[in-house]
Amino acid sequence: MKKSDIRTFGIIGGDKRQLFLAKSISDSCYDVLLGGFDSLESYGSLSLCNVKKAISESDALIFPLPSIRTDGSLNTPFSNENILLDGDDIEIILKKPVFTTMKSRFLKAYPRLSDGEIFDYGARDDFAILNALPTAEGAIECAMREYEGTISGSKCLVTGFGRIGKILARKLVLLGANVTVSARKPSDLAYVKALGYNALNTENLRTVKRFDIVFNTIPRLIFDRELLMNTDTNTLIIDLASLPGGVDFDTAEKLGIYAVRALSLPGKCAPKTAGEIIKTTVFDIIKEVYR
Amino acid sequence: MKKSDIRTFGIIGGDKRQLFLAKSISDSCYDVLLGGFDSLESYGSLSLCNVKKAISESDALIFPLPSIRTDGSLNTPFSNENILLDGDDIEIILKKPVFTTMKSRFLKAYPRLSDGEIFDYGARDDFAILNALPTAEGAIECAMREYEGTISGSKCLVTGFGRIGKILARKLVLLGANVTVSARKPSDLAYVKALGYNALNTENLRTVKRFDIVFNTIPRLIFDRELLMNTDTNTLIIDLASLPGGVDFDTAEKLGIYAVRALSLPGKCAPKTAGEIIKTTVFDIIKEVYR
Amino acid sequence: MKKSDIRTFGIIGGDKRQLFLAKSISDSCYDVLLGGFDSLESYGSLSLCNVKKAISESDALIFPLPSIRTDGSLNTPFSNENILLDGDDIEIILKKPVFTTMKSRFLKAYPRLSDGEIFDYGARDDFAILNALPTAEGAIECAMREYEGTISGSKCLVTGFGRIGKILARKLVLLGANVTVSARKPSDLAYVKALGYNALNTENLRTVKRFDIVFNTIPRLIFDRELLMNTDTNTLIIDLASLPGGVDFDTAEKLGIYAVRALSLPGKCAPKTAGEIIKTTVFDIIKEVYR
Amino acid sequence: MKKSDIRTFGIIGGDKRQLFLAKSISDSCYDVLLGGFDSLESYGSLSLCNVKKAISESDALIFPLPSIRTDGSLNTPFSNENILLDGDDIEIILKKPVFTTMKSRFLKAYPRLSDGEIFDYGARDDFAILNALPTAEGAIECAMREYEGTISGSKCLVTGFGRIGKILARKLVLLGANVTVSARKPSDLAYVKALGYNALNTENLRTVKRFDIVFNTIPRLIFDRELLMNTDTNTLIIDLASLPGGVDFDTAEKLGIYAVRALSLPGKCAPKTAGEIIKTTVFDIIKEVYR
């Protein structure tokens, strides 16, 4: 198969992100078939059809994030039906490149597809990095909504200097916040200083005082009972870490500390950008594989 | 009267801003009496009392924004009562400096107070400039909520380069937007260019194409029927201009252009900052007048 | 005369700025004659000629900054000759629009030209504002060269919040400096705070302590003997104010404070940008006058 | 040995950086002996002495960058003498922690010291990262000096997204440049996009057109004859890569492309910051090793 053999993409289920993905692919002069969006009457000039047709009449297939539900049915929030792939669908899919997420769950539900060309765009590092931008903006939107002052002039702590921490700290400081970043690795701490933030070693985080807003990006229990007892009660905590998260929410509530969970921000806050990121990643895979 | 004679402030009515104002004044080691907040049971360590006591036992009085309702009653959203100042109140108030807003409406309701020392902090230029910061952040929060992409990478138009335009354009460009500013005065247009924005002459604004988000700050009808007909339908318009505003909302709706009104942002989005700005302005007046 | 009657510009004398001006005009598809640059052998594809020819064969004339020397001769640093305009030149010039600087000095030397169309682009507000950008960058270049630390992390004071102060403070803070701005007008001080700088009232400037670098933009003696005696000796002072300047340099030297004068920065540090600004201003005048 | 046993540091040779290092250590309430600075008469209140005394009367020793000359003599630009360590020096040094650079060259000259506690602060990752900040500022100073326009509005290409590229790109974009970054790793390219720069794949760099300034940070021959032939002649190239560098300077000159080498920028442009970075790194080592 060559790159140029792919002319029509079948987009099978998903939320607003996949609609923007469809639009973005269409704007690049490809045809798009949207399957599993039957609660929509129309979507611009794009073709809505049933899943079977979208599968059979396209050259490549894109499944959403998450790709399927726990019962194996397709993730089709814009459809009232519960759609499962049948044997015929599988045979057709096996002949086409498939771009999906949560590959292992997908293949567990449809093991026959292991023989196909399945690419997990959701597992790629570049996909995660690109999504750090809408995540950081979503975190700022959340802070603007929940915090009663302005970001400008506020004292912010960002725990963790991974993908999200890097982008978030930058945006906060440019909005006029006084930004402290906690990290563990000496090289990360050196970057934190060289980029002009205040630096804290996450290992030594015993108290969190005089911060207006804390953004946790570390995916393990950082704000446990002990640390929360040494956190100012008027500090707002926004937990960006994927589940189970980095904050003991029960204890926070008991102590009167306002803590909010902010998850899946790209899809919620910026589905257009999130859809464009899916397109970029899928197209990058195609360029790598089908030169 | 000397600056140092003012030890206790009576804060008479108002919303969350006045509560943060009270806290901020108290943090500067003054006493504060909160009158007209009887639906609150407590507010930290601050004294809640009735309006009469707050008036009589304080050295200076601060009324909120707006100061009074159209029926002349005090603006006390945290009270279930309809409170009017009586003759006794007036006589006491006449002996104290009064910091209020909408002075002419206030004096129309209580003409006897014309003999007192009434300062309109809401009418001051520095008050308006300081509030441009929470207004600009509120506008960005609104854009983040309503726009389906990220601000980073978006194409924004800010019409007007007054107080709000200046601060808003700066924040947008630092968030990664591509920013165009329209202005009329040659000196403003020169600043727009020198600060690195794209410049448009408001006079020549016949079409608004290829912008994702438009922020109008000009308080006259800029987006009239004609301009809206030459605006992309997928452009989000956020109107920050005080009423009657700068957008023909009916026509926008008919044309399928999504336009939102965003008013009184400091109080809604950042009451803490808004309260601190009232404090700064009142204290600046005191320093100017009672050296 | 109409805008479109001007097809050929005669550029009469000047330094590198006028060469970049010539290139920029030529890039906009006009013809250019360069007069008074005879120490150059060539300049790209542009025509070098003598002043007489440049005057007679062009539709409009541009004189440099400064326009003429104190002896009335043309300001032609790229020529070894001392060139004066004669009666024939004057007669021809009278028929053409002339864009110059220091108009009164120019007309004093050539009073007959008072009957002509003489536009002083150097006196325009927008010209000064546009030049604040290369001035601010030149000031930063100067600070980088003279200061032994990095701008990032340094403590800077900018005295004055006019054209240059506005642009300079912004660039410094974005480079990571901790920026304080001194101003006098309450509205300027409010902008200083709203934009996130530390604010000082110039009136109250009795000591200058704990600053690494001071940029003075106020064109009167701010750093007099008294203030210098209350300035840290390891503070670098960069005086951007036009002559006689804002610093008592003799006293500074005696006290061991390192102070440098930085004048005419656009021409020295960024002649390309400075030339493009002349073009923008001349073209704006043409658009205003010859619609 | 414990952290608190170190009270006096001997600083043995070096340039301005070591002087600022000495001042910074002294400001942290340690004693400092400066050895090998005999062309100075004094340095504030710090003690200048001969190398022997600085070695014997201190608790820890800091050698400069580079530590020694190729002939094995100490690197003492502030001394007129050629100083070598003798057997007695060596015996004393063996009892003390030594912080140096270019450890292998140092031990080759003084092999007996292999039995001592020798820490190479110059080889640490955090040292290199912290120095990326003064390097980036030095690169910008160089660009401001050499480029005839302003950085604001210029089109810049940064090749490489390592330590220096990361910090430099950020500063350039905040100064108002239009910034493109070239990188090779997909994750780096994703960061480049998420941070809002234009992205180029270094692998595909066949032409360099329409850039005003190019900053090369990649330490291999990127601008070879072929690429230079496809580079605009009015592009300024600043090569930040350590020797042999990333630009074929001979070919550049023949083609009329202005290329400059900018090396050792921290020491040249910001010795104060460079000295403070040495202190930070040495103190971090002490905290790690002598808890």
Coordinates of N, CA and C in Angstrom, one line a residue, chain D residues 27-116:
Chain D
D27 N 29.0 35.8 50.0 CA 27.7 36.3 50.4 C 26.8 35.3 51.1
S28 N 27.2 34.0 50.9 CA 26.5 32.9 51.7 C 27.2 32.6 53.0
C29 N 28.0 33.6 53.4 CA 28.7 33.5 54.8 C 29.7 32.4 54.9
Y30 N 30.4 32.1 53.8 CA 31.6 31.3 53.9 C 32.8 32.1 53.8
D31 N 34.0 31.6 54.2 CA 35.2 32.4 53.9 C 35.8 31.9 52.6
V32 N 36.5 32.8 51.9 CA 37.0 32.5 50.6 C 38.4 33.0 50.5
L33 N 39.3 32.1 50.0 CA 40.7 32.5 49.7 C 40.9 32.5 48.2
L34 N 41.3 33.6 47.6 CA 41.5 33.6 46.2 C 43.0 33.4 45.9
G35 N 43.4 32.4 45.2 CA 44.8 32.1 44.9 C 45.0 32.2 43.4
G36 N 46.1 32.9 43.0 CA 46.3 33.0 41.5 C 45.7 34.2 40.9
F37 N 45.5 35.2 41.7 CA 44.9 36.5 41.1 C 45.8 37.6 41.4
D38 N 47.1 37.4 41.3 CA 48.1 38.4 41.8 C 48.2 39.7 40.9
S39 N 47.6 39.7 39.8 CA 47.6 41.0 39.0 C 46.5 41.9 39.5
L40 N 45.6 41.4 40.4 CA 44.6 42.3 41.0 C 45.2 42.8 42.3
E41 N 44.9 44.1 42.6 CA 45.4 44.6 43.9 C 44.4 44.2 45.0
S42 N 43.2 44.3 44.7 CA 42.2 43.9 45.7 C 40.9 43.4 45.0
Y43 N 40.0 42.8 45.7 CA 38.7 42.4 45.2 C 37.7 42.5 46.3
G44 N 37.2 43.7 46.5 CA 36.2 44.0 47.5 C 36.9 43.6 48.9
S45 N 36.2 42.9 49.7 CA 36.7 42.6 51.0 C 37.3 41.2 51.0
L46 N 37.4 40.5 49.8 CA 37.9 39.2 49.8 C 39.4 39.1 49.9
S47 N 39.9 37.9 50.4 CA 41.3 37.8 50.6 C 42.0 37.3 49.4
L48 N 42.9 38.0 48.9 CA 43.8 37.6 47.8 C 45.1 37.0 48.4
C49 N 45.5 35.8 48.0 CA 46.8 35.3 48.5 C 47.4 34.5 47.5
N50 N 48.6 33.9 47.8 CA 49.2 33.0 46.8 C 48.5 31.7 46.8
V51 N 48.8 30.9 45.7 CA 48.1 29.6 45.5 C 48.4 28.7 46.7
K52 N 49.7 28.7 47.1 CA 50.0 27.7 48.2 C 49.2 28.0 49.5
K53 N 49.0 29.2 49.8 CA 48.2 29.5 51.0 C 46.7 29.2 50.8
A54 N 46.2 29.5 49.6 CA 44.8 29.2 49.3 C 44.6 27.7 49.4
I55 N 45.6 27.0 49.0 CA 45.4 25.5 49.1 C 45.4 25.0 50.5
S56 N 46.4 25.5 51.3 CA 46.6 24.9 52.6 C 45.6 25.4 53.6
E57 N 45.1 26.6 53.5 CA 44.3 27.1 54.5 C 42.8 27.0 54.3
S58 N 42.4 26.3 53.3 CA 41.0 26.2 53.0 C 40.5 24.7 53.2
D59 N 39.2 24.6 53.3 CA 38.6 23.2 53.5 C 38.2 22.5 52.2
A60 N 38.1 23.3 51.2 CA 37.7 22.7 49.9 C 38.2 23.6 48.8
L61 N 38.5 23.0 47.6 CA 39.2 23.7 46.5 C 38.3 23.8 45.3
I62 N 38.3 24.9 44.6 CA 37.5 25.0 43.4 C 38.5 25.5 42.3
F63 N 38.6 24.7 41.2 CA 39.4 25.0 40.1 C 38.5 25.5 39.0
P64 N 39.1 26.3 38.1 CA 38.2 27.0 37.1 C 37.9 26.2 35.8
L65 N 37.4 26.9 34.8 CA 37.0 26.3 33.6 C 37.7 27.0 32.4
P66 N 38.7 26.5 31.8 CA 39.2 25.1 32.0 C 40.1 25.1 33.3
S67 N 40.3 23.9 33.8 CA 41.0 23.8 35.1 C 42.5 24.1 34.9
I68 N 43.1 23.5 33.9 CA 44.5 23.8 33.7 C 44.8 24.0 32.2
R69 N 46.0 24.5 32.0 CA 46.4 24.7 30.6 C 47.0 23.4 30.0
T70 N 47.2 23.4 28.7 CA 47.7 22.2 28.1 C 49.1 21.8 28.7
D71 N 49.8 22.7 29.2 CA 51.2 22.4 29.7 C 51.1 22.0 31.2
G72 N 49.9 21.8 31.7 CA 49.7 21.4 33.1 C 49.7 22.5 34.1
S73 N 50.0 23.7 33.7 CA 50.0 24.9 34.6 C 48.6 25.3 34.9
L74 N 48.4 25.9 36.0 CA 47.1 26.3 36.4 C 46.6 27.4 35.5
N75 N 45.3 27.5 35.3 CA 44.7 28.4 34.4 C 44.4 29.7 35.2
T76 N 45.5 30.6 35.2 CA 45.4 31.8 36.0 C 45.6 33.1 35.2
P77 N 44.5 33.4 34.4 CA 44.7 34.6 33.6 C 44.9 35.9 34.4
F78 N 44.5 35.9 35.7 CA 44.8 37.1 36.5 C 46.1 37.1 37.2
S79 N 47.0 36.2 36.7 CA 48.4 36.2 37.3 C 49.4 36.2 36.1
N80 N 50.5 36.8 36.4 CA 51.6 36.9 35.4 C 52.5 35.6 35.4
E81 N 52.3 34.9 36.5 CA 53.2 33.7 36.7 C 52.6 32.5 36.0
N82 N 53.5 31.5 35.8 CA 53.1 30.2 35.3 C 53.2 29.3 36.5
I83 N 52.0 28.9 37.0 CA 52.0 28.1 38.3 C 51.7 26.7 38.1
L84 N 52.6 25.8 38.7 CA 52.4 24.4 38.6 C 52.2 23.9 40.1
L85 N 51.4 22.9 40.3 CA 51.3 22.3 41.6 C 52.5 21.4 41.9
D86 N 53.1 21.5 43.1 CA 54.2 20.7 43.4 C 53.8 19.6 44.4
G87 N 54.7 18.7 44.7 CA 54.4 17.5 45.6 C 53.7 17.9 46.9
D88 N 54.2 19.0 47.5 CA 53.6 19.4 48.8 C 52.1 19.8 48.5
D89 N 51.9 20.6 47.5 CA 50.5 21.0 47.2 C 49.6 19.7 47.0
I90 N 50.1 18.8 46.3 CA 49.4 17.6 46.0 C 49.0 16.9 47.3
E91 N 49.9 16.7 48.2 CA 49.6 16.0 49.4 C 48.5 16.7 50.2
I92 N 48.6 18.0 50.2 CA 47.5 18.8 51.0 C 46.2 18.6 50.2
I93 N 46.2 18.8 48.9 CA 45.0 18.7 48.1 C 44.3 17.4 48.3
L94 N 45.1 16.3 48.5 CA 44.5 15.0 48.6 C 43.6 14.8 49.8
K95 N 43.8 15.7 50.8 CA 42.9 15.6 52.0 C 41.6 16.4 51.9
K96 N 41.4 17.1 50.8 CA 40.3 18.0 50.7 C 39.4 17.7 49.4
P97 N 38.2 18.0 49.5 CA 37.4 17.8 48.3 C 37.8 18.9 47.3
V98 N 37.9 18.4 46.0 CA 38.3 19.3 44.9 C 37.2 19.3 43.9
F99 N 36.8 20.5 43.5 CA 35.7 20.7 42.5 C 36.4 21.3 41.3
T100 N 36.4 20.6 40.2 CA 37.1 21.1 39.0 C 36.4 20.8 37.7
T101 N 37.0 21.0 36.6 CA 36.4 20.7 35.3 C 37.5 20.0 34.5
M102 N 37.0 19.4 33.4 CA 38.0 18.6 32.6 C 38.8 17.7 33.4
K103 N 38.1 16.9 34.2 CA 38.8 16.0 35.2 C 39.9 15.1 34.6
S104 N 39.7 14.6 33.4 CA 40.7 13.6 32.8 C 41.9 14.4 32.5
R105 N 41.8 15.6 31.9 CA 43.0 16.4 31.6 C 43.8 16.7 32.9
F106 N 43.0 17.0 33.9 CA 43.5 17.4 35.3 C 44.3 16.3 35.9
L107 N 43.7 15.1 35.8 CA 44.3 13.9 36.4 C 45.5 13.4 35.6
K108 N 45.5 13.7 34.3 CA 46.6 13.3 33.4 C 47.8 14.1 33.8
A109 N 47.6 15.4 34.2 CA 48.7 16.3 34.6 C 49.2 15.9 36.0
Y110 N 48.2 15.6 36.8 CA 48.5 15.3 38.2 C 47.9 14.0 38.6
P111 N 48.5 12.9 38.2 CA 47.9 11.5 38.3 C 47.8 11.1 39.8
R112 N 48.7 11.6 40.6 CA 48.6 11.3 42.1 C 47.2 11.7 42.7
L113 N 46.6 12.7 42.1 CA 45.3 13.2 42.6 C 44.2 12.2 42.4
S114 N 44.4 11.1 41.6 CA 43.4 10.1 41.4 C 42.9 9.5 42.7
D115 N 43.7 9.6 43.7 CA 43.3 9.0 45.0 C 42.5 10.0 45.8
G116 N 42.4 11.2 45.3 CA 41.6 12.2 46.1 C 40.1 12.2 45.7

